[in-house]
Structures are given as structure tokens and as C-alpha cells.
PDB file of C-alpha atoms in Angstrom:
ATOM      1  CA  MET A  11       0.000   0.000   0.000  1.00 71.00           C
ATOM      2  CA  SER A  12       1.162   3.502  -0.741  1.00 81.00           C
ATOM      3  CA  ASP A  13       2.425   5.624   2.120  1.00 85.00           C
ATOM      4  CA  PHE A  14       0.673   8.594   0.598  1.00 86.00           C
ATOM      5  CA  ARG A  15      -2.283   9.729   2.657  1.00 85.00           C
ATOM      6  CA  PRO A  16      -4.511  12.474   1.278  1.00 81.00           C
ATOM      7  CA  ILE A  17      -5.120  15.115   3.904  1.00 81.00           C
ATOM      8  CA  LEU A  18      -8.210  17.292   3.698  1.00 80.00           C
ATOM      9  CA  ARG A  19      -7.149  20.846   4.378  1.00 85.00           C
ATOM     10  CA  PRO A  20      -8.700  24.167   3.354  1.00 89.00           C
ATOM     11  CA  ALA A  21      -7.524  25.098  -0.152  1.00 89.00           C
ATOM     12  CA  LEU A  22      -6.100  28.431   0.979  1.00 90.00           C
ATOM     13  CA  ALA A  23      -4.769  27.341   4.378  1.00 87.00           C
ATOM     14  CA  THR A  24      -1.140  28.034   3.474  1.00 88.00           C
ATOM     15  CA  LYS A  25      -1.754  31.521   2.082  1.00 88.00           C
ATOM     16  CA  LYS A  26      -0.398  34.544   3.924  1.00 87.00           C
ATOM     17  CA  ALA A  27      -2.958  37.170   4.904  1.00 85.00           C
ATOM     18  CA  VAL A  28      -3.221  40.215   2.659  1.00 89.00           C
ATOM     19  CA  ALA A  29      -4.539  43.101   4.724  1.00 89.00           C
ATOM     20  CA  SER A  30      -4.228  46.837   5.127  1.00 89.00           C
ATOM     21  CA  ALA A  31      -6.497  49.740   5.996  1.00 90.00           C
ATOM     22  CA  ALA A  32      -7.623  50.024   2.374  1.00 91.00           C
ATOM     23  CA  LEU A  33      -8.005  46.399   1.391  1.00 93.00           C
ATOM     24  CA  LYS A  34      -8.296  42.974   2.956  1.00 93.00           C
ATOM     25  CA  LEU A  35      -8.249  39.580   1.305  1.00 94.00           C
ATOM     26  CA  SER A  36      -9.456  36.625   3.351  1.00 93.00           C
ATOM     27  CA  PRO A  37     -10.378  33.007   2.662  1.00 93.00           C
ATOM     28  CA  LEU A  38     -13.939  32.260   3.847  1.00 92.00           C
ATOM     29  CA  PRO A  39     -14.702  29.121   5.847  1.00 90.00           C
ATOM     30  CA  GLU A  40     -15.296  26.114   3.607  1.00 91.00           C
ATOM     31  CA  GLY A  41     -18.894  25.635   4.656  1.00 90.00           C
ATOM     32  CA  THR A  42     -21.649  24.777   2.218  1.00 93.00           C
ATOM     33  CA  ILE A  43     -22.051  25.623  -1.466  1.00 95.00           C
ATOM     34  CA  LEU A  44     -24.954  23.959  -3.252  1.00 94.00           C
ATOM     35  CA  HIS A  45     -25.472  24.352  -6.986  1.00 95.00           C
ATOM     36  CA  VAL A  46     -29.164  24.422  -7.930  1.00 94.00           C
ATOM     37  CA  LEU A  47     -30.191  23.798 -11.540  1.00 94.00           C
ATOM     38  CA  ALA A  48     -33.797  24.338 -12.574  1.00 93.00           C
ATOM     39  CA  ARG A  49     -35.510  21.952 -14.980  1.00 91.00           C
ATOM     40  CA  SER A  50     -36.061  23.486 -18.394  1.00 85.00           C
ATOM     41  CA  GLY A  51     -39.174  25.640 -18.391  1.00 82.00           C
ATOM     42  CA  GLU A  52     -38.874  26.217 -14.620  1.00 79.00           C
ATOM     43  CA  GLN A  53     -37.232  29.637 -14.752  1.00 70.00           C
ATOM     44  CA  ASP A  54     -38.978  31.194 -11.777  1.00 82.00           C
ATOM     45  CA  ILE A  55     -38.083  29.048  -8.779  1.00 88.00           C
ATOM     46  CA  VAL A  56     -36.613  31.957  -6.774  1.00 88.00           C
ATOM     47  CA  PRO A  57     -39.601  32.064  -4.371  1.00 89.00           C
ATOM     48  CA  LEU A  58     -39.116  28.328  -3.748  1.00 89.00           C
ATOM     49  CA  LEU A  59     -35.381  28.799  -3.110  1.00 88.00           C
ATOM     50  CA  ASP A  60     -36.022  31.752  -0.804  1.00 88.00           C
ATOM     51  CA  SER A  61     -38.584  29.783   1.170  1.00 88.00           C
ATOM     52  CA  LEU A  62     -36.064  26.939   1.618  1.00 87.00           C
ATOM     53  CA  ALA A  63     -33.007  29.094   2.303  1.00 84.00           C
ATOM     54  CA  LYS A  64     -34.361  31.973   4.413  1.00 79.00           C
ATOM     55  CA  PRO A  65     -35.382  30.029   7.552  1.00 81.00           C
ATOM     56  CA  ALA A  66     -31.898  28.488   7.788  1.00 80.00           C
ATOM     57  CA  ALA A  67     -30.143  31.809   6.990  1.00 83.00           C
ATOM     58  CA  HIS A  68     -28.571  30.415   3.811  1.00 88.00           C
ATOM     59  CA  ALA A  69     -27.762  32.902   1.064  1.00 91.00           C
ATOM     60  CA  VAL A  70     -29.090  32.408  -2.483  1.00 93.00           C
ATOM     61  CA  ARG A  71     -26.865  33.721  -5.256  1.00 93.00           C
ATOM     62  CA  PRO A  72     -27.969  33.770  -8.900  1.00 93.00           C
ATOM     63  CA  VAL A  73     -25.412  32.158 -11.244  1.00 94.00           C
ATOM     64  CA  SER A  74     -27.014  32.156 -14.699  1.00 92.00           C
ATOM     65  CA  PRO A  75     -30.480  31.606 -16.168  1.00 91.00           C
ATOM     66  CA  GLY A  76     -31.989  28.725 -14.190  1.00 91.00           C
ATOM     67  CA  GLN A  77     -28.970  28.266 -11.899  1.00 93.00           C
ATOM     68  CA  TRP A  78     -28.221  29.392  -8.357  1.00 94.00           C
ATOM     69  CA  PHE A  79     -25.755  28.821  -5.534  1.00 94.00           C
ATOM     70  CA  ILE A  80     -27.026  28.282  -2.003  1.00 94.00           C
ATOM     71  CA  VAL A  81     -24.239  29.382   0.325  1.00 94.00           C
ATOM     72  CA  HIS A  82     -23.768  28.876   4.053  1.00 92.00           C
ATOM     73  CA  GLU A  83     -20.848  29.474   6.423  1.00 90.00           C
ATOM     74  CA  GLU A  84     -21.233  26.151   8.234  1.00 90.00           C
ATOM     75  CA  PRO A  85     -20.964  22.674   6.696  1.00 90.00           C
ATOM     76  CA  MET A  86     -24.439  21.249   6.169  1.00 89.00           C
ATOM     77  CA  HIS A  87     -25.410  17.956   7.753  1.00 91.00           C
ATOM     78  CA  HIS A  88     -25.983  15.169   5.231  1.00 92.00           C
ATOM     79  CA  LYS A  89     -29.557  14.637   6.396  1.00 92.00           C
ATOM     80  CA  GLU A  90     -30.417  18.325   6.086  1.00 90.00           C
ATOM     81  CA  MET A  91     -28.914  18.458   2.601  1.00 92.00           C
ATOM     82  CA  LYS A  92     -30.867  15.385   1.534  1.00 93.00           C
ATOM     83  CA  SER A  93     -34.156  16.906   2.649  1.00 92.00           C
ATOM     84  CA  LEU A  94     -33.282  20.204   0.928  1.00 92.00           C
ATOM     85  CA  PHE A  95     -32.557  18.381  -2.343  1.00 93.00           C
ATOM     86  CA  ALA A  96     -35.802  16.426  -1.965  1.00 93.00           C
ATOM     87  CA  ALA A  97     -37.730  19.693  -1.494  1.00 92.00           C
ATOM     88  CA  LEU A  98     -36.267  21.066  -4.740  1.00 91.00           C
ATOM     89  CA  GLU A  99     -37.520  18.129  -6.798  1.00 88.00           C
ATOM     90  CA  PRO A 100     -39.137  17.910  -9.276  1.00 88.00           C
ATOM     91  CA  ARG A 101     -38.718  21.575 -10.240  1.00 91.00           C
ATOM     92  CA  ALA A 102     -34.943  21.683  -9.764  1.00 93.00           C
ATOM     93  CA  THR A 103     -31.938  19.553  -8.890  1.00 94.00           C
ATOM     94  CA  GLY A 104     -29.278  20.318  -6.292  1.00 94.00           C
ATOM     95  CA  VAL A 105     -25.617  19.346  -6.441  1.00 95.00           C
ATOM     96  CA  ASP A 106     -23.256  19.555  -3.465  1.00 94.00           C
ATOM     97  CA  GLN A 107     -20.298  21.741  -4.437  1.00 94.00           C
ATOM     98  CA  SER A 108     -19.008  22.367  -0.898  1.00 92.00           C
ATOM     99  CA  HIS A 109     -15.660  20.698  -1.616  1.00 92.00           C
ATOM    100  CA  GLY A 110     -15.573  21.714  -5.261  1.00 94.00           C
ATOM    101  CA  ARG A 111     -15.604  25.465  -4.850  1.00 95.00           C
ATOM    102  CA  VAL A 112     -13.890  27.904  -2.511  1.00 95.00           C
ATOM    103  CA  ARG A 113     -15.018  31.319  -1.323  1.00 95.00           C
ATOM    104  CA  ILE A 114     -12.747  34.336  -1.012  1.00 95.00           C
ATOM    105  CA  ARG A 115     -13.692  37.681   0.508  1.00 95.00           C
ATOM    106  CA  ILE A 116     -12.164  40.930  -0.663  1.00 95.00           C
ATOM    107  CA  GLU A 117     -13.116  44.065   1.236  1.00 94.00           C
ATOM    108  CA  GLY A 118     -12.070  47.620   1.829  1.00 94.00           C
ATOM    109  CA  LYS A 119     -12.414  50.910   0.018  1.00 93.00           C
ATOM    110  CA  MET A 120      -9.938  49.788  -2.682  1.00 93.00           C
ATOM    111  CA  ALA A 121     -11.547  46.346  -3.209  1.00 93.00           C
ATOM    112  CA  SER A 122     -13.499  47.310  -6.315  1.00 93.00           C
ATOM    113  CA  ARG A 123     -10.450  49.137  -7.727  1.00 94.00           C
ATOM    114  CA  ALA A 124      -8.316  46.015  -7.304  1.00 94.00           C
ATOM    115  CA  LEU A 125     -10.996  43.742  -8.800  1.00 94.00           C
ATOM    116  CA  SER A 126     -11.446  46.065 -11.767  1.00 94.00           C
ATOM    117  CA  LYS A 127      -7.923  45.190 -12.861  1.00 94.00           C
ATOM    118  CA  GLY A 128      -9.110  41.651 -13.517  1.00 92.00           C
ATOM    119  CA  THR A 129     -12.710  41.859 -14.639  1.00 93.00           C
ATOM    120  CA  ALA A 130     -14.675  43.905 -17.158  1.00 90.00           C
ATOM    121  CA  VAL A 131     -17.844  43.914 -15.031  1.00 92.00           C
ATOM    122  CA  ASP A 132     -18.894  47.424 -14.017  1.00 92.00           C
ATOM    123  CA  LEU A 133     -18.475  47.353 -10.227  1.00 93.00           C
ATOM    124  CA  ASP A 134     -19.871  50.817  -9.557  1.00 94.00           C
ATOM    125  CA  PRO A 135     -22.471  50.545  -6.760  1.00 93.00           C
ATOM    126  CA  SER A 136     -25.133  51.966  -9.115  1.00 94.00           C
ATOM    127  CA  ALA A 137     -24.576  49.150 -11.638  1.00 93.00           C
ATOM    128  CA  PHE A 138     -23.536  46.428  -9.198  1.00 94.00           C
ATOM    129  CA  PRO A 139     -25.498  46.950  -5.953  1.00 94.00           C
ATOM    130  CA  ILE A 140     -25.398  44.808  -2.809  1.00 94.00           C
ATOM    131  CA  GLY A 141     -26.691  41.319  -3.543  1.00 92.00           C
ATOM    132  CA  GLN A 142     -25.861  41.519  -7.244  1.00 93.00           C
ATOM    133  CA  SER A 143     -23.913  38.553  -8.649  1.00 94.00           C
ATOM    134  CA  ALA A 144     -22.017  37.983 -11.883  1.00 95.00           C
ATOM    135  CA  VAL A 145     -20.003  35.160 -13.356  1.00 95.00           C
ATOM    136  CA  THR A 146     -16.973  36.641 -15.066  1.00 94.00           C
ATOM    137  CA  LEU A 147     -13.298  36.239 -15.830  1.00 94.00           C
ATOM    138  CA  ILE A 148     -10.876  37.555 -13.225  1.00 94.00           C
ATOM    139  CA  GLY A 149      -7.687  37.546 -15.228  1.00 92.00           C
ATOM    140  CA  HIS A 150      -7.873  34.170 -16.936  1.00 93.00           C
ATOM    141  CA  ILE A 151      -9.917  32.432 -14.244  1.00 95.00           C
ATOM    142  CA  ALA A 152     -13.705  32.171 -14.344  1.00 95.00           C
ATOM    143  CA  ALA A 153     -15.213  33.168 -11.013  1.00 96.00           C
ATOM    144  CA  HIS A 154     -18.527  34.075  -9.443  1.00 96.00           C
ATOM    145  CA  LEU A 155     -18.589  37.547  -7.954  1.00 95.00           C
ATOM    146  CA  THR A 156     -21.126  38.971  -5.483  1.00 96.00           C
ATOM    147  CA  ARG A 157     -21.233  42.311  -3.701  1.00 95.00           C
ATOM    148  CA  VAL A 158     -22.095  41.370  -0.102  1.00 94.00           C
ATOM    149  CA  ALA A 159     -21.601  44.800   1.509  1.00 93.00           C
ATOM    150  CA  PRO A 160     -20.978  48.367   0.277  1.00 93.00           C
ATOM    151  CA  GLU A 161     -17.228  47.688   0.157  1.00 93.00           C
ATOM    152  CA  ALA A 162     -17.008  43.896   0.224  1.00 95.00           C
ATOM    153  CA  PHE A 163     -17.176  41.211  -2.434  1.00 96.00           C
ATOM    154  CA  GLU A 164     -17.417  37.453  -2.215  1.00 96.00           C
ATOM    155  CA  ILE A 165     -15.721  35.399  -4.923  1.00 96.00           C
ATOM    156  CA  ILE A 166     -16.654  31.765  -5.544  1.00 96.00           C
ATOM    157  CA  VAL A 167     -14.062  29.889  -7.582  1.00 96.00           C
ATOM    158  CA  LEU A 168     -13.406  26.250  -8.482  1.00 96.00           C
ATOM    159  CA  ARG A 169     -11.171  24.691  -5.829  1.00 94.00           C
ATOM    160  CA  GLY A 170      -8.378  23.826  -8.251  1.00 94.00           C
ATOM    161  CA  PHE A 171      -8.132  27.476  -9.314  1.00 96.00           C
ATOM    162  CA  ALA A 172      -8.406  28.941  -5.812  1.00 94.00           C
ATOM    163  CA  GLU A 173      -4.683  29.223  -5.109  1.00 95.00           C
ATOM    164  CA  SER A 174      -3.948  30.760  -8.519  1.00 96.00           C
ATOM    165  CA  LEU A 175      -6.771  33.251  -8.124  1.00 96.00           C
ATOM    166  CA  TRP A 176      -5.598  34.121  -4.602  1.00 95.00           C
ATOM    167  CA  ASP A 177      -2.077  34.796  -5.903  1.00 95.00           C
ATOM    168  CA  ASP A 178      -3.501  36.926  -8.731  1.00 95.00           C
ATOM    169  CA  LEU A 179      -5.691  38.896  -6.311  1.00 95.00           C
ATOM    170  CA  ALA A 180      -2.748  39.369  -3.947  1.00 94.00           C
ATOM    171  CA  ARG A 181      -0.670  40.761  -6.807  1.00 94.00           C
ATOM    172  CA  MET A 182      -3.543  42.984  -7.988  1.00 93.00           C
ATOM    173  CA  SER A 183      -3.822  44.322  -4.418  1.00 93.00           C
ATOM    174  CA  LEU A 184      -0.119  45.047  -3.882  1.00 92.00           C
ATOM    175  CA  GLU A 185      -0.319  48.770  -4.569  1.00 91.00           C
ATOM    176  CA  TYR A 186      -3.013  49.249  -1.899  1.00 90.00           C
ATOM    177  CA  ILE A 187      -1.181  47.347   0.856  1.00 83.00           C
TER     178      ILE A 187
ATOM    179  CA  MET B  11      -9.177  47.355 -28.849  1.00 38.00           C
ATOM    180  CA  ALA B  12     -11.939  46.298 -26.541  1.00 55.00           C
ATOM    181  CA  SER B  13     -14.414  44.103 -28.368  1.00 86.00           C
ATOM    182  CA  LEU B  14     -17.539  44.075 -26.274  1.00 91.00           C
ATOM    183  CA  VAL B  15     -20.254  41.523 -26.894  1.00 93.00           C
ATOM    184  CA  PRO B  16     -23.687  42.115 -25.358  1.00 94.00           C
ATOM    185  CA  CYS B  17     -24.913  38.988 -23.603  1.00 94.00           C
ATOM    186  CA  PRO B  18     -28.720  38.949 -23.205  1.00 94.00           C
ATOM    187  CA  HIS B  19     -28.240  37.626 -19.642  1.00 93.00           C
ATOM    188  CA  CYS B  20     -25.046  39.310 -18.411  1.00 93.00           C
ATOM    189  CA  GLY B  21     -24.841  42.605 -20.334  1.00 91.00           C
ATOM    190  CA  GLN B  22     -21.734  43.951 -22.085  1.00 92.00           C
ATOM    191  CA  ARG B  23     -18.774  41.600 -21.695  1.00 93.00           C
ATOM    192  CA  PRO B  24     -15.361  41.411 -23.374  1.00 93.00           C
ATOM    193  CA  LYS B  25     -14.939  38.893 -26.175  1.00 92.00           C
ATOM    194  CA  GLU B  26     -12.358  36.980 -24.075  1.00 93.00           C
ATOM    195  CA  GLU B  27     -15.228  35.564 -22.019  1.00 94.00           C
ATOM    196  CA  PHE B  28     -16.782  33.984 -25.122  1.00 95.00           C
ATOM    197  CA  THR B  29     -16.084  31.111 -27.504  1.00 95.00           C
ATOM    198  CA  ILE B  30     -17.217  31.558 -31.115  1.00 93.00           C
ATOM    199  CA  LYS B  31     -18.715  28.600 -32.894  1.00 92.00           C
ATOM    200  CA  GLY B  32     -19.443  30.224 -36.245  1.00 89.00           C
ATOM    201  CA  ALA B  33     -22.369  30.897 -38.534  1.00 92.00           C
ATOM    202  CA  ALA B  34     -25.815  30.247 -37.042  1.00 91.00           C
ATOM    203  CA  LEU B  35     -27.362  28.172 -39.831  1.00 90.00           C
ATOM    204  CA  THR B  36     -30.677  26.367 -39.870  1.00 88.00           C
ATOM    205  CA  ARG B  37     -30.048  22.659 -39.373  1.00 89.00           C
ATOM    206  CA  PRO B  38     -31.413  20.419 -42.164  1.00 92.00           C
ATOM    207  CA  ALA B  39     -34.068  17.827 -41.283  1.00 92.00           C
ATOM    208  CA  ALA B  40     -32.633  14.521 -40.071  1.00 90.00           C
ATOM    209  CA  GLY B  41     -33.535  12.714 -43.285  1.00 92.00           C
ATOM    210  CA  ALA B  42     -32.300  15.430 -45.653  1.00 92.00           C
ATOM    211  CA  GLU B  43     -30.157  14.702 -48.716  1.00 94.00           C
ATOM    212  CA  ALA B  44     -26.434  14.132 -48.229  1.00 94.00           C
ATOM    213  CA  ALA B  45     -25.794  17.234 -50.354  1.00 95.00           C
ATOM    214  CA  ASP B  46     -27.826  19.391 -47.917  1.00 95.00           C
ATOM    215  CA  TRP B  47     -25.843  18.025 -44.990  1.00 95.00           C
ATOM    216  CA  PHE B  48     -22.578  18.613 -46.841  1.00 95.00           C
ATOM    217  CA  ASP B  49     -23.552  22.251 -47.377  1.00 93.00           C
ATOM    218  CA  TYR B  50     -24.602  22.628 -43.757  1.00 93.00           C
ATOM    219  CA  VAL B  51     -21.372  21.159 -42.397  1.00 93.00           C
ATOM    220  CA  TYR B  52     -18.790  22.543 -44.833  1.00 94.00           C
ATOM    221  CA  LEU B  53     -20.090  25.441 -46.930  1.00 92.00           C
ATOM    222  CA  ARG B  54     -20.028  28.942 -45.527  1.00 91.00           C
ATOM    223  CA  ASP B  55     -20.777  32.334 -46.979  1.00 89.00           C
ATOM    224  CA  ASN B  56     -18.208  34.953 -46.129  1.00 90.00           C
ATOM    225  CA  PRO B  57     -20.378  38.038 -46.205  1.00 91.00           C
ATOM    226  CA  ARG B  58     -19.181  41.605 -45.880  1.00 94.00           C
ATOM    227  CA  GLY B  59     -21.769  43.014 -43.519  1.00 92.00           C
ATOM    228  CA  ALA B  60     -24.445  41.458 -41.337  1.00 92.00           C
ATOM    229  CA  TYR B  61     -23.699  37.956 -40.059  1.00 92.00           C
ATOM    230  CA  GLU B  62     -25.435  35.696 -37.536  1.00 93.00           C
ATOM    231  CA  GLU B  63     -23.072  33.718 -35.344  1.00 94.00           C
ATOM    232  CA  TYR B  64     -23.250  31.356 -32.388  1.00 95.00           C
ATOM    233  CA  TRP B  65     -21.257  32.552 -29.404  1.00 95.00           C
ATOM    234  CA  HIS B  66     -20.888  30.642 -26.142  1.00 96.00           C
ATOM    235  CA  HIS B  67     -20.546  32.706 -22.979  1.00 96.00           C
ATOM    236  CA  THR B  68     -17.988  30.225 -21.640  1.00 95.00           C
ATOM    237  CA  SER B  69     -16.697  32.261 -18.716  1.00 94.00           C
ATOM    238  CA  GLY B  70     -20.037  33.794 -17.828  1.00 93.00           C
ATOM    239  CA  CYS B  71     -23.552  32.393 -17.853  1.00 93.00           C
ATOM    240  CA  ARG B  72     -22.459  29.451 -20.083  1.00 93.00           C
ATOM    241  CA  ARG B  73     -25.422  29.991 -22.429  1.00 94.00           C
ATOM    242  CA  TRP B  74     -25.266  29.762 -26.206  1.00 95.00           C
ATOM    243  CA  ILE B  75     -26.272  33.052 -27.757  1.00 95.00           C
ATOM    244  CA  VAL B  76     -26.880  34.165 -31.341  1.00 95.00           C
ATOM    245  CA  VAL B  77     -25.142  37.439 -32.138  1.00 94.00           C
ATOM    246  CA  THR B  78     -26.054  39.484 -35.220  1.00 94.00           C
ATOM    247  CA  ARG B  79     -22.793  41.226 -35.999  1.00 92.00           C
ATOM    248  CA  ASP B  80     -21.435  43.357 -38.830  1.00 92.00           C
ATOM    249  CA  THR B  81     -18.202  41.783 -40.080  1.00 91.00           C
ATOM    250  CA  VAL B  82     -16.857  45.148 -41.243  1.00 92.00           C
ATOM    251  CA  THR B  83     -17.633  47.456 -38.333  1.00 90.00           C
ATOM    252  CA  HIS B  84     -18.160  44.890 -35.554  1.00 88.00           C
ATOM    253  CA  ASP B  85     -21.434  46.683 -34.704  1.00 91.00           C
ATOM    254  CA  VAL B  86     -23.679  44.236 -32.917  1.00 92.00           C
ATOM    255  CA  ALA B  87     -27.297  44.684 -34.037  1.00 92.00           C
ATOM    256  CA  ALA B  88     -28.883  41.953 -31.891  1.00 91.00           C
ATOM    257  CA  SER B  89     -28.004  39.296 -29.388  1.00 93.00           C
ATOM    258  CA  ARG B  90     -30.374  36.649 -28.080  1.00 93.00           C
ATOM    259  CA  ASP B  91     -30.339  33.318 -26.327  1.00 93.00           C
ATOM    260  CA  ALA B  92     -29.982  30.467 -28.828  1.00 91.00           C
ATOM    261  CA  ALA B  93     -32.850  28.626 -27.128  1.00 87.00           C
ATOM    262  CA  ASP B  94     -35.163  31.631 -27.688  1.00 84.00           C
ATOM    263  CA  ARG B  95     -34.117  31.765 -31.329  1.00 81.00           C
ATOM    264  CA  ALA B  96     -34.787  28.035 -31.747  1.00 78.00           C
ATOM    265  CA  ARG B  97     -38.209  28.447 -30.124  1.00 80.00           C
ATOM    266  CA  SER B  98     -39.171  31.409 -32.333  1.00 79.00           C
ATOM    267  CA  GLU B  99     -38.029  29.487 -35.439  1.00 76.00           C
ATOM    268  CA  ALA B 100     -40.012  26.421 -34.425  1.00 74.00           C
ATOM    269  CA  ARG B 101     -43.121  28.576 -34.219  1.00 70.00           C
ATOM    270  CA  THR B 102     -42.786  29.962 -37.769  1.00 64.00           C
TER     271      THR B 102
END
């Protein structure tokens, strides 16, 4: 048998903090990310998602037409997830992405300036208000971007790209540190 | 030069987020003549002016869209979801 033992550790555990008065980059806890895909013809399941997510304080983030992420800080118990997926059927299907995607938070008054170096999305608060989400390229990496506070963004990225994106964001932030 | 492509779902986005498939042609019926299929697969017009193309918003909403674009000026006259286009064609 091989001596190699895979160890589950947070994707960004080894990264050094990037923080100053103007900008802060922080890995978010690897809690729960569920990908919800609506059946074709079922475009308006937002009320259903809200009714399932609100009581448990989960956030619902639009991804693209008919697709959403349900996000939570804490890992979700298997039983709870199973009942949530059952409640979505038959109008939509849920897929557990908790270990497949990583969340990064970038905040501070220079956060949108730093992000604008990597994405073409207009991040002005008038065009991209709190709660607004967009899937876009940040540099060469596709990522899901949400404004969660006036000066804070949450980025959801595929786990395999998380370290690269972190390094890119750290470099983009250098002049504000 | 910034080439912006309007996505019906995401708004103006740079062309780097997209993958181009090519001319948006009407697919022949399954039992059509071999010659029709040959034309559909291999023959393309190369117009100077308006052109309908499939674009895939690969790094965005991941939807196929049909962009009506001018090959000379790159002015985009229309952009719609490929599924909507297929539905409106099925109706006519």
C-alpha cells in the first residue's frame, strides 16, 4: 500500500494574509455551497429557493439563467442536505459543491479598484449593488462575484483554481497594501 | 481594442469571455439529402456586412447566444439566447 495519505485541508490554508487599511483579502470558511439547476421551463423558482433558504439563513446567489448557488458558512449535515434536495424536486436539482468550490472575501475601500484590474464587469455601486452577482473572468480564471456589503465582495471559484486566483488577487492588491 | 459583446443575460462583456462557434445556420431535417448536410457542415458564406453567429458565454452564464454582428464594423445589431431563437423558429 502507498504511504501517501490524502489530507483534507482548506484550499487556501497556506496563504499569507493580505490586509491593510484600504483592502483585505481573506479566505472564507469552507462551509456549504450547493449548486441548484432548474428543470427546463422552470425559470422562476426563486420564491421556492427563498422559502427553503431563508429560515436556515442560507444565502441564495444567482449564477445564470436557471442556476443558483445556495451558500452557508457552516458545513451542512448530510440529512439536512438530503431533505433540501428532496424539497427542490421535481422543479430543480441540487448538487453539493461544498468541496468543489472555494469562497474568497475581498473588502475595503480599494476592493473594487483592485478587482477592476481583472474583470470587465462594471463594479460601480449603481450598476452592481449589494446582492448583485455575476459570473466573469478575473484575469484568466472564471469566477462568481457577489457584492455582499458596500465595500465587500465574495468570490466563488473552483477549488483547483483557488490558489492561482488568490495569488492573482494578492498581486492585484499590492499597490493598496 | 476592446471588443464588447452584449450577452442577453449578463450585459456587455469582453470577447475573451466567449467562444465563437461560427455561422448560425438552420439545421437540415434529419432525413435530408447528403448534399444538404454537406452544405450545412462545410459550406459557408463569407459576407461583408451582417452575419449571424453562435457565441458561447464560456466564462459567464455558459449559455449559447446568437449574435447578429457586422463583419466590417463589428457593430452588434442583436443578441439573443440560442434557445429563444430556436423556439421562435419552431413557431414559424
